[in-house]
Coordinates of C-alpha atoms in Angstrom, one line a residue:
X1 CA -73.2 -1.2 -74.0
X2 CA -70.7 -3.7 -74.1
X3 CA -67.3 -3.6 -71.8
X4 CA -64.6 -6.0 -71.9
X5 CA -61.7 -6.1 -69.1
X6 CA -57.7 -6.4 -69.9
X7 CA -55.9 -7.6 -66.3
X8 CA -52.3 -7.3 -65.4
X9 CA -50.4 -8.3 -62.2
X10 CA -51.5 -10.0 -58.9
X11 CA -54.4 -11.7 -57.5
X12 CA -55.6 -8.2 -56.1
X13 CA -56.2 -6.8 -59.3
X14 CA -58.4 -9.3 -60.5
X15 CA -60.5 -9.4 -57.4
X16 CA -60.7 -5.8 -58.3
X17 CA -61.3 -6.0 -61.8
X18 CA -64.3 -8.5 -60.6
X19 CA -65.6 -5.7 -58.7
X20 CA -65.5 -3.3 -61.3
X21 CA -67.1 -5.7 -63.8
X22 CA -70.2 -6.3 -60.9
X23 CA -70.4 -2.2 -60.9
X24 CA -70.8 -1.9 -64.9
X25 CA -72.9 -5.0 -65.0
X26 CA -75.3 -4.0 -62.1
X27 CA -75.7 -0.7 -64.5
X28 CA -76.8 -2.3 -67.7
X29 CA -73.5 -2.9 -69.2
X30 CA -72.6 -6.6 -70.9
X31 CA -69.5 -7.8 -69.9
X32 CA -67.6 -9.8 -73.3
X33 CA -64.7 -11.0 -73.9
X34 CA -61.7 -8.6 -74.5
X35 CA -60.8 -10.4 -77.7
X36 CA -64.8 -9.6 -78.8
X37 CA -65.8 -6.2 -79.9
X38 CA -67.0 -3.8 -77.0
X39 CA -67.4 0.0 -76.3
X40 CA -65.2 0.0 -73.7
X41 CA -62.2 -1.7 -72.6
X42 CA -60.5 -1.3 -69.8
X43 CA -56.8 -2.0 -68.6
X44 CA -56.2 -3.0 -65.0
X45 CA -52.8 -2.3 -64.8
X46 CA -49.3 -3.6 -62.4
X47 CA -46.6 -1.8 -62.1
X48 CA -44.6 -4.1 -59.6
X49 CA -41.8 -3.9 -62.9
X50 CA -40.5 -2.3 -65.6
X51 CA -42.0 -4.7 -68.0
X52 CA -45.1 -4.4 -66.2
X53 CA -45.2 -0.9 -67.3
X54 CA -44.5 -1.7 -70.7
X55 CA -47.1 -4.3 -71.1
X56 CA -49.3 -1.8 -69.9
X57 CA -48.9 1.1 -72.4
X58 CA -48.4 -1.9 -75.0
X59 CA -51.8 -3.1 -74.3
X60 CA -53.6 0.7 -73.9
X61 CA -51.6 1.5 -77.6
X62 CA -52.8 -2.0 -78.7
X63 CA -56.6 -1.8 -77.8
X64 CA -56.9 1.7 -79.2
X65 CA -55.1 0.9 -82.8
X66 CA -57.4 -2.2 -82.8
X67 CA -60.8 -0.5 -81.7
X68 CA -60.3 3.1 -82.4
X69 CA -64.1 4.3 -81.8
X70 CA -64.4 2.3 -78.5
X71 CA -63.5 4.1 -74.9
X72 CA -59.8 3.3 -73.9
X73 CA -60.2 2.8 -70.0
X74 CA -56.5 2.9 -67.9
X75 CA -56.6 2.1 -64.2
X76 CA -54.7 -0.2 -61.7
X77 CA -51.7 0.2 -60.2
X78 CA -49.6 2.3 -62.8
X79 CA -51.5 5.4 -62.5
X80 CA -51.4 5.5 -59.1
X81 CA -47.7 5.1 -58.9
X82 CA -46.9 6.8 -62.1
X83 CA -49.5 9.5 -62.6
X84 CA -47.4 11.8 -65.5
X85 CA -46.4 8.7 -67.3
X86 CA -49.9 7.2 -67.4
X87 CA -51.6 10.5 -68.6
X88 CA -48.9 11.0 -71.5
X89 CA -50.5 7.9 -72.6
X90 CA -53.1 9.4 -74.6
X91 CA -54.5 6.5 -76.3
X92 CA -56.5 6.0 -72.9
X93 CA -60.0 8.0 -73.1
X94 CA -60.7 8.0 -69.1
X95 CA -57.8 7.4 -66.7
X96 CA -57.9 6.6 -62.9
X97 CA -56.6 5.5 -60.0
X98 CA -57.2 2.0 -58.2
X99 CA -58.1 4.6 -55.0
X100 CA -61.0 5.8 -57.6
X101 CA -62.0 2.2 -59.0
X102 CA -65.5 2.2 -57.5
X103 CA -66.4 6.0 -59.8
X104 CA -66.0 4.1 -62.8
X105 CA -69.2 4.1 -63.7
X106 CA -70.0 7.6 -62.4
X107 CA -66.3 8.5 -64.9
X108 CA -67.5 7.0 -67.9
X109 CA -70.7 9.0 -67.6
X110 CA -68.9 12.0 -67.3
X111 CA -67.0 10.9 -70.3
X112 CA -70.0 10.6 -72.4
X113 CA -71.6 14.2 -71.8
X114 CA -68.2 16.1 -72.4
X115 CA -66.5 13.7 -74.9
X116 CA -63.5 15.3 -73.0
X117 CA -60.5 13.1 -71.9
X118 CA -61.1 12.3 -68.2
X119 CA -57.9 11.6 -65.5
X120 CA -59.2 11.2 -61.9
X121 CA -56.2 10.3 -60.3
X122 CA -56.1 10.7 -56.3
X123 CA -53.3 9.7 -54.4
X124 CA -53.2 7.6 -50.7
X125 CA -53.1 9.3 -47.9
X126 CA -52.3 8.1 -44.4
X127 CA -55.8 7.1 -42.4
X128 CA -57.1 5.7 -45.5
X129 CA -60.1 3.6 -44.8
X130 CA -60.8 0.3 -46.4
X131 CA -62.4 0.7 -49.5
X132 CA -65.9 -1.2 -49.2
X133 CA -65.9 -2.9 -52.4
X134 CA -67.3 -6.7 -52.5
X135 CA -68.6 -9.2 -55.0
X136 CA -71.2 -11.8 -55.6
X137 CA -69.6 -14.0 -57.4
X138 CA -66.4 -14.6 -59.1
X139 CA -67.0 -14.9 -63.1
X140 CA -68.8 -18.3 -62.3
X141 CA -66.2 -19.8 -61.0
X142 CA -65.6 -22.5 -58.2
X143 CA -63.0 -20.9 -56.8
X144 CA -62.8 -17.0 -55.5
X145 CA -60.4 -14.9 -54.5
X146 CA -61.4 -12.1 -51.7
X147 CA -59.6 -8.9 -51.4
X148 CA -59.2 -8.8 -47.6
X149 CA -56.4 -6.4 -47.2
X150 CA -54.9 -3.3 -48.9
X151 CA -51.8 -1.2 -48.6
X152 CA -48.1 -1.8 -47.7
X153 CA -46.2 -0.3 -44.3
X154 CA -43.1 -2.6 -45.0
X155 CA -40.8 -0.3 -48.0
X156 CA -38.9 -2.8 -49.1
X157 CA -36.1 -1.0 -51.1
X158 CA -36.8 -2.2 -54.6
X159 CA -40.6 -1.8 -54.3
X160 CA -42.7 0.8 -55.6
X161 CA -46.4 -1.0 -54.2
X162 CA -46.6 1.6 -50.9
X163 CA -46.8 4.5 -53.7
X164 CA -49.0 2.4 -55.5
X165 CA -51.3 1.2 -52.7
X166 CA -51.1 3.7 -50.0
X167 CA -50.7 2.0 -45.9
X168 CA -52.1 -1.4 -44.3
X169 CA -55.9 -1.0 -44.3
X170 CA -58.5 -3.9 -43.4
X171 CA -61.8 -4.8 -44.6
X172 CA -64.3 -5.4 -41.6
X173 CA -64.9 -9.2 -40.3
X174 CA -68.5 -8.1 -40.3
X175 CA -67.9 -7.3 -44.4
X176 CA -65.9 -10.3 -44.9
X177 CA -68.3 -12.4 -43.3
X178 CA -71.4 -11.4 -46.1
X179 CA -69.2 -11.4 -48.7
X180 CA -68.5 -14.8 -48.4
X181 CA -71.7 -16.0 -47.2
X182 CA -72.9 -14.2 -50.7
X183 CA -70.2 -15.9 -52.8
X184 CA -70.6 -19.6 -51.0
X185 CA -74.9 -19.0 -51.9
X186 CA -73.7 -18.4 -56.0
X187 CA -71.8 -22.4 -55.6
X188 CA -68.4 -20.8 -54.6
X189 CA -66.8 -23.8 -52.5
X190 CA -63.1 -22.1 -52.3
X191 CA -62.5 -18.8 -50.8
X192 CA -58.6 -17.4 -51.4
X193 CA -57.9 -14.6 -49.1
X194 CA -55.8 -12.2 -50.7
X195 CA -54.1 -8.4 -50.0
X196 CA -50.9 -6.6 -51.1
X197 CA -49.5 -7.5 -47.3
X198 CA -51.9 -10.5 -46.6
X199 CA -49.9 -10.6 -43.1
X200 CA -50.8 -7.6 -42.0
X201 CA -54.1 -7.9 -42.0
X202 CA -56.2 -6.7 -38.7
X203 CA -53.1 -4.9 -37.7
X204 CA -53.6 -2.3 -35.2
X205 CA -57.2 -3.3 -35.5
X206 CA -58.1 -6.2 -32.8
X207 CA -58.2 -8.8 -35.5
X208 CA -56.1 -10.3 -37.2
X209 CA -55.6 -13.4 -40.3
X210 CA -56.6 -16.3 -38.0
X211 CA -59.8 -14.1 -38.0
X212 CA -60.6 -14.1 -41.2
X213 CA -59.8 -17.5 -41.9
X214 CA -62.3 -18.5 -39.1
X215 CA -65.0 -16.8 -40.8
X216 CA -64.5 -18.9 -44.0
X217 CA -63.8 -21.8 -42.1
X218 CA -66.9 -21.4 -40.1
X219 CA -69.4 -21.2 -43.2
X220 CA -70.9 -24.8 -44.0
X221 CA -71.0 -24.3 -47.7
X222 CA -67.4 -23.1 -48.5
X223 CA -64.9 -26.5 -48.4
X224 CA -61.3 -24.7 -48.4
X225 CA -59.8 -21.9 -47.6
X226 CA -56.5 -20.9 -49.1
X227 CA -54.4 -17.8 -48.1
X228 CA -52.6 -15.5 -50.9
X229 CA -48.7 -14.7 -50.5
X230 CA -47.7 -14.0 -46.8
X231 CA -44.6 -11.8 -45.5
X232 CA -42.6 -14.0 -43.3
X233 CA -42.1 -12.1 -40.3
X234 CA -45.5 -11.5 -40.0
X235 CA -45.8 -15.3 -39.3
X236 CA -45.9 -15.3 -35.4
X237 CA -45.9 -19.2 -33.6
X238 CA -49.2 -17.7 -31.9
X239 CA -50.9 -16.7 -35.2
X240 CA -49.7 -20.3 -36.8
X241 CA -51.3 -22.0 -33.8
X242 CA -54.7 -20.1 -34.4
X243 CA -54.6 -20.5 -38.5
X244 CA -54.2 -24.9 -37.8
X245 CA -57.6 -24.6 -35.4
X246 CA -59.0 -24.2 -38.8
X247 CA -59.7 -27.7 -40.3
X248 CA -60.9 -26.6 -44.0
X249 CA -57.2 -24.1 -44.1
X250 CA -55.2 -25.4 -46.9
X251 CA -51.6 -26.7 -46.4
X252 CA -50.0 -24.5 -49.3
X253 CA -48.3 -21.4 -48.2
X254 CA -46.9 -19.1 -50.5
X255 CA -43.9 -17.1 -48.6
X256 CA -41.7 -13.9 -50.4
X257 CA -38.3 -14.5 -49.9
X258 CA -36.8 -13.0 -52.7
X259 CA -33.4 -13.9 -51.1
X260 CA -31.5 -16.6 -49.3
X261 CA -28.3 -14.2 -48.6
X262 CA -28.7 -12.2 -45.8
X263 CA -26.8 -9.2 -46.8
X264 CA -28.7 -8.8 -50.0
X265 CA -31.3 -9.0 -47.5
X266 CA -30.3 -6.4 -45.6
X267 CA -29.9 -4.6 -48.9
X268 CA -33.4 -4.4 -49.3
X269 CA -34.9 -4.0 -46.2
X270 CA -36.7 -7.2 -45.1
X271 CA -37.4 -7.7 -41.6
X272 CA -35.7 -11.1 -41.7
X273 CA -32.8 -13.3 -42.1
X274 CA -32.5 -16.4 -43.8
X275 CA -32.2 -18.3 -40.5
X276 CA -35.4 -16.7 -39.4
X277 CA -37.0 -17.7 -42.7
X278 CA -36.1 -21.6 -42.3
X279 CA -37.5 -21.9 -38.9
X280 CA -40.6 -20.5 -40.0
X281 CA -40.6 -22.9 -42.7
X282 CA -39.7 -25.8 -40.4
X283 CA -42.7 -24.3 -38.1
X284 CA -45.4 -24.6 -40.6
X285 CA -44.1 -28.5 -42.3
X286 CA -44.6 -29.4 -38.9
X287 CA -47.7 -28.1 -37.9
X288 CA -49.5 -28.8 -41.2
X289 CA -49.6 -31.9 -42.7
X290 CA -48.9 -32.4 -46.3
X291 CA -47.7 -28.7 -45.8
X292 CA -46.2 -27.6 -49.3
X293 CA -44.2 -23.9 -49.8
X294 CA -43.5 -22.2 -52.6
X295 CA -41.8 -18.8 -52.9
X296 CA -40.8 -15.4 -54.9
X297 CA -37.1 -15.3 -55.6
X298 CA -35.2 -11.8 -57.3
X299 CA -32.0 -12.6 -58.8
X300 CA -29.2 -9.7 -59.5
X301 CA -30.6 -7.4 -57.1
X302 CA -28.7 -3.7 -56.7
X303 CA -24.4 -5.3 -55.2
X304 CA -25.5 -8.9 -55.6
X305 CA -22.2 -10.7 -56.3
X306 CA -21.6 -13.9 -57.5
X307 CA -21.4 -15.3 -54.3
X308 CA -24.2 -14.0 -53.1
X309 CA -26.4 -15.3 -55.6
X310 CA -24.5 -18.9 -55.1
X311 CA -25.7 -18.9 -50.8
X312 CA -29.4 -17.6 -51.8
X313 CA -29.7 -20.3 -54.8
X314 CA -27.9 -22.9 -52.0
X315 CA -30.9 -21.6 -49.5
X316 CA -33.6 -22.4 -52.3
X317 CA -32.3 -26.0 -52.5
X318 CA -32.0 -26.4 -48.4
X319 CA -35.5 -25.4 -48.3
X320 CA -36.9 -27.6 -50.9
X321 CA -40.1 -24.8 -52.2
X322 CA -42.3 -26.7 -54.1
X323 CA -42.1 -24.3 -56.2
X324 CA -40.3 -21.2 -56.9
X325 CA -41.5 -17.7 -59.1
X326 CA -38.3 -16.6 -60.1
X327 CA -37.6 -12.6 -61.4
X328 CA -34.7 -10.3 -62.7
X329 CA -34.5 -7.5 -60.6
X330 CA -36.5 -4.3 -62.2
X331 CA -35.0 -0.9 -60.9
X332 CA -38.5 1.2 -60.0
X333 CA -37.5 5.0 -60.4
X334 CA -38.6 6.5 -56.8
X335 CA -37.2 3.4 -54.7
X336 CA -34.7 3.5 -52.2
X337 CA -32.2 0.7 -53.9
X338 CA -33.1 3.5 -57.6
X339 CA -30.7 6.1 -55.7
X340 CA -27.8 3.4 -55.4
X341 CA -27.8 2.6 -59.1
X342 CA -27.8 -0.5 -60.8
X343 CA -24.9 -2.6 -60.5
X344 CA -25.9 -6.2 -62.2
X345 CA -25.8 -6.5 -66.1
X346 CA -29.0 -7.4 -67.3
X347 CA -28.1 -10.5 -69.2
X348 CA -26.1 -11.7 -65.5
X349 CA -29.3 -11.4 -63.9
X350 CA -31.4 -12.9 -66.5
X351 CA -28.7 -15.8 -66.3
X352 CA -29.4 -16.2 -62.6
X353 CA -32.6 -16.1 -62.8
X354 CA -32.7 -18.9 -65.5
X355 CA -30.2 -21.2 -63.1
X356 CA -32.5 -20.9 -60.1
X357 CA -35.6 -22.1 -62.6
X358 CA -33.8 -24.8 -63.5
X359 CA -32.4 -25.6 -60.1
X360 CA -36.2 -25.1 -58.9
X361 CA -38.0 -27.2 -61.4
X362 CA -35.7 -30.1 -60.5
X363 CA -36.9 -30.3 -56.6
X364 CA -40.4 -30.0 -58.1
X365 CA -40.1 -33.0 -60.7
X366 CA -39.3 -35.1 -57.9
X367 CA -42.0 -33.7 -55.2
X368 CA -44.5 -34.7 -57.7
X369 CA -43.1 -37.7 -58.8
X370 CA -43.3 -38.7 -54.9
X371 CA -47.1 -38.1 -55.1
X372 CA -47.7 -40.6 -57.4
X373 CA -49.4 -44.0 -56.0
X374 CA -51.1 -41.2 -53.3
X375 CA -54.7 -40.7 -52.1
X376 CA -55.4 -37.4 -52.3
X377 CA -58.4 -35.1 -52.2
X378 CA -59.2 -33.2 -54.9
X379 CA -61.5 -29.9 -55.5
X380 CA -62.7 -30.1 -59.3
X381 CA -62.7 -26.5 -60.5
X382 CA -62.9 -26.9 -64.7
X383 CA -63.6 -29.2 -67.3
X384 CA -63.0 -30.1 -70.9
X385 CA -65.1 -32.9 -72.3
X386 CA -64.7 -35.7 -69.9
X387 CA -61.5 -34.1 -68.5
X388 CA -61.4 -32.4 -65.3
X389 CA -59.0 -30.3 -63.6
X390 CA -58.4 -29.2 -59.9
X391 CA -56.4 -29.2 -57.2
X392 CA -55.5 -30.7 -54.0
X393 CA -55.5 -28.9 -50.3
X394 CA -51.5 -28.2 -51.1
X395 CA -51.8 -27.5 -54.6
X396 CA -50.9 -30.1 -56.6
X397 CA -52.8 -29.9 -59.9
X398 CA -54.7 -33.5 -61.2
X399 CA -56.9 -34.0 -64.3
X400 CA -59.2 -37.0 -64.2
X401 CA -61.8 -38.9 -66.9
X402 CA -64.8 -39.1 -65.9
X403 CA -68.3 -40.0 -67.6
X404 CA -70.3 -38.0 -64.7
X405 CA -69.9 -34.2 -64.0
X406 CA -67.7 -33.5 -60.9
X407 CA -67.6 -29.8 -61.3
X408 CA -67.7 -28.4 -57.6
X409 CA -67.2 -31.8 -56.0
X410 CA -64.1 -33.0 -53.6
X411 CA -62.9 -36.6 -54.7
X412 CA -60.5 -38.7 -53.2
X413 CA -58.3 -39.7 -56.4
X414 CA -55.3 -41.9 -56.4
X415 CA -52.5 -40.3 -58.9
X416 CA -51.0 -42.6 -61.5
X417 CA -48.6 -40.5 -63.2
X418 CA -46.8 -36.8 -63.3
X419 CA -46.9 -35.5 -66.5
X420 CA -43.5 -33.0 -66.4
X421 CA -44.0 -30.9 -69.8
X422 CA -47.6 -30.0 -68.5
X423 CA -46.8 -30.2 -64.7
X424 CA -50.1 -32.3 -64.3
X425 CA -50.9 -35.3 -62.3
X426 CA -52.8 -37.7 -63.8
X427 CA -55.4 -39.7 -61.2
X428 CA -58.5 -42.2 -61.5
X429 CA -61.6 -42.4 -58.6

């Protein structure tokens, strides 16, 4: 039996779909390519937008037209928010929950006797544990991401992930530890630690981030460790101290702010202001050298005026990210700022949006054009011919030409040029 895996959305989901691939294969099943033909294919879905949603039913109409005698497969995050509107879409054979991702296997069997549709869809519930779910490796690759964390407490107004997730939940430091040692033994040598509230982790648990940092910092085979987006207020001066004990942390730290006015703040209940936000930044440039940050940024959210958007696109220039993932806002029926309405035109926020990119991509031209003439060390993770690509501790990507295999291997490199249209460096040993 062949099965082949569609992914959507965050880092999360693909740790998960990695996990779900591991269950099928450890069961007989070959894992292809979802542009090959397979008997199954399955859909890990987001729902963290509108047009999340729609790629979703696009892709479940899409693999269905295009393999009609294969198993349609629907799970992720869109069923578990949205349960009616993902079993009205009846192209999907088997649909499920992310809280029922680890009965795949045991759902497709059931499937296959009653040639019945299947929907297993359970919802979170407070006291959740952790789902145990690990992997061994991470599709061959020299990098990994680790799903550490799971859940949000924060109900942000706009955001529809504590429907879709359930509460703050932790996987075990004794877990985390195997899981790595496992992953660093199959020639892993970067671990990303990753969770839909990566700050929260440990919380009312005795443990906290610093603690699973220091368990991939602590294993002699893994050479970085690199930490998934982080909720600013979790970002305490005493957990900042504890993440800079570790030497093999990287210096790139992704932070939400999604905006630089404080009453749009306000507006959707972040636990922060803008001031707050740029001493945290200031915090973290000068504890970690080489320290790079980069952001999320919503544009025309629910009573954003003009003004408004003018002091948070001002704020993203003061703070200088390195880069900056910019969005439209995307009313989520069942939200808090969903009762209030939508008051931004859809081409004004789409117009923001594209100022801030362009505003954005400016300050990065010239970070990276800084870097050139620089030493750096780079972690090769891919290769094409003689070409190969990786990245620095903060993130900057480099492609070098080389006649001997450096797959796996930290360099020092010197960059010689920034290539803007590809947003590559180009370096030599």
């Amino acid at each position: 039996m062949k099965a082949a895996f569609y992914t959507l959305g965050c880092k999360v989901n693909q740790y998960e779909t990695e996990y779900m691939a591991e269950l099928l294969k450890n069961a007989g099943f070959e894992i292809v390519s979802n542009n090959e033909a397979a008997d199954y294919f399955i859909i890990n879905s987001c729902t963290v937008t509108a047009t999340a949603d729609q790629k979703t039913r696009q892709s479940v109409r899409r693999f269905k037209r295009n393999n009609p005698d294969s198993t349609v497969i629907l799970t992720g995050c869109m069923p578990q928010a949205f349960p009616e509107d993902a079993v009205k879409l009846t192209e999907a054979d088997i649909v499920l929950s992310n809280k029922d991702n680890e009965n795949i296997l045991k759902l497709i069997n059931e499937y296959n006797i009653s040639k019945e549709r299947v929907v297993a869809i359970n919802k979170h519930k407070s006291g959740d544990s952790f789902s145990s779910c690990s992997i061994n490796s991470f599709a061959g690759r020299i990098r990994a991401f680790v799903k550490i964390e799971d859940g949000c407490d924060r109900f942000c107004s706009y955001c529809i992930i504590p429907m879709a997730r359930g509460r703050v939940r932790s996987k075990p430091l004794s877990e985390l530890e195997k899981e790595v040692k496992t992953l660093s033994n199959q020639g892993v040598k970067e671990i990303v630690l990753v969770g839909i509230n990566l700050s929260s982790y440990g919380k009312n648990e005795g443990f906290d981030l610093a603690d699973a940092v220091k368990i991939c910092n602590d294993n002699p085979n893994i050479l970085r460790v690199r930490l998934g987006s982080l909720e600013p207020d979790h970002l305490t001066d005493l957990l900042i101290e504890k993440l800079s004990e570790n030497n093999k942390l990287c210096p790139q730290f992704h932070i939400s702010l999604q905006s630089g006015c404080d009453k749009t703040l306000r507006n959707m209940n972040r636990h922060y202001t803008s001031g707050e936000y740029k001493k945290l930044c200031a915090k973290l440039r000068s504890v970690f050298s080489d320290c790079t940050l980069t952001t999320d940024l919503m544009t025309g959210f629910h009573e954003e005026t003009e003004e408004d958007f003018i002091e948070s696109l001002r704020f993203v220039k003061e703070i200088a990210f390195e880069k900056v993932h910019t969005f439209p806002y995307s009313e989520r029926v069942g939200t808090a700022a969903s009762k209030r309405g939508d008051s931004v035109s859809k081409a004004e926020k789409e117009r923001r949006a594209n100022t801030v990119i362009n505003e954005a991509a400016k300050i990065r031209t010239d970070f990276m054009k800084s870097q050139e003439g620089k030493k750096v060390s780079v972690l090769f993770e891919s290769s094409k011919g003689n070409n190969y690509r990786g990245y620095t501790k903060n993130y900057i990507p480099v492609c070098i030409n080389s006649e001997n295999n450096v797959l796996g291997k930290e360099l020092e490199v010197t960059i010689k040029k920034y290539d803007e249209l590809n947003d590559l460096c180009f370096a030599s040993l």
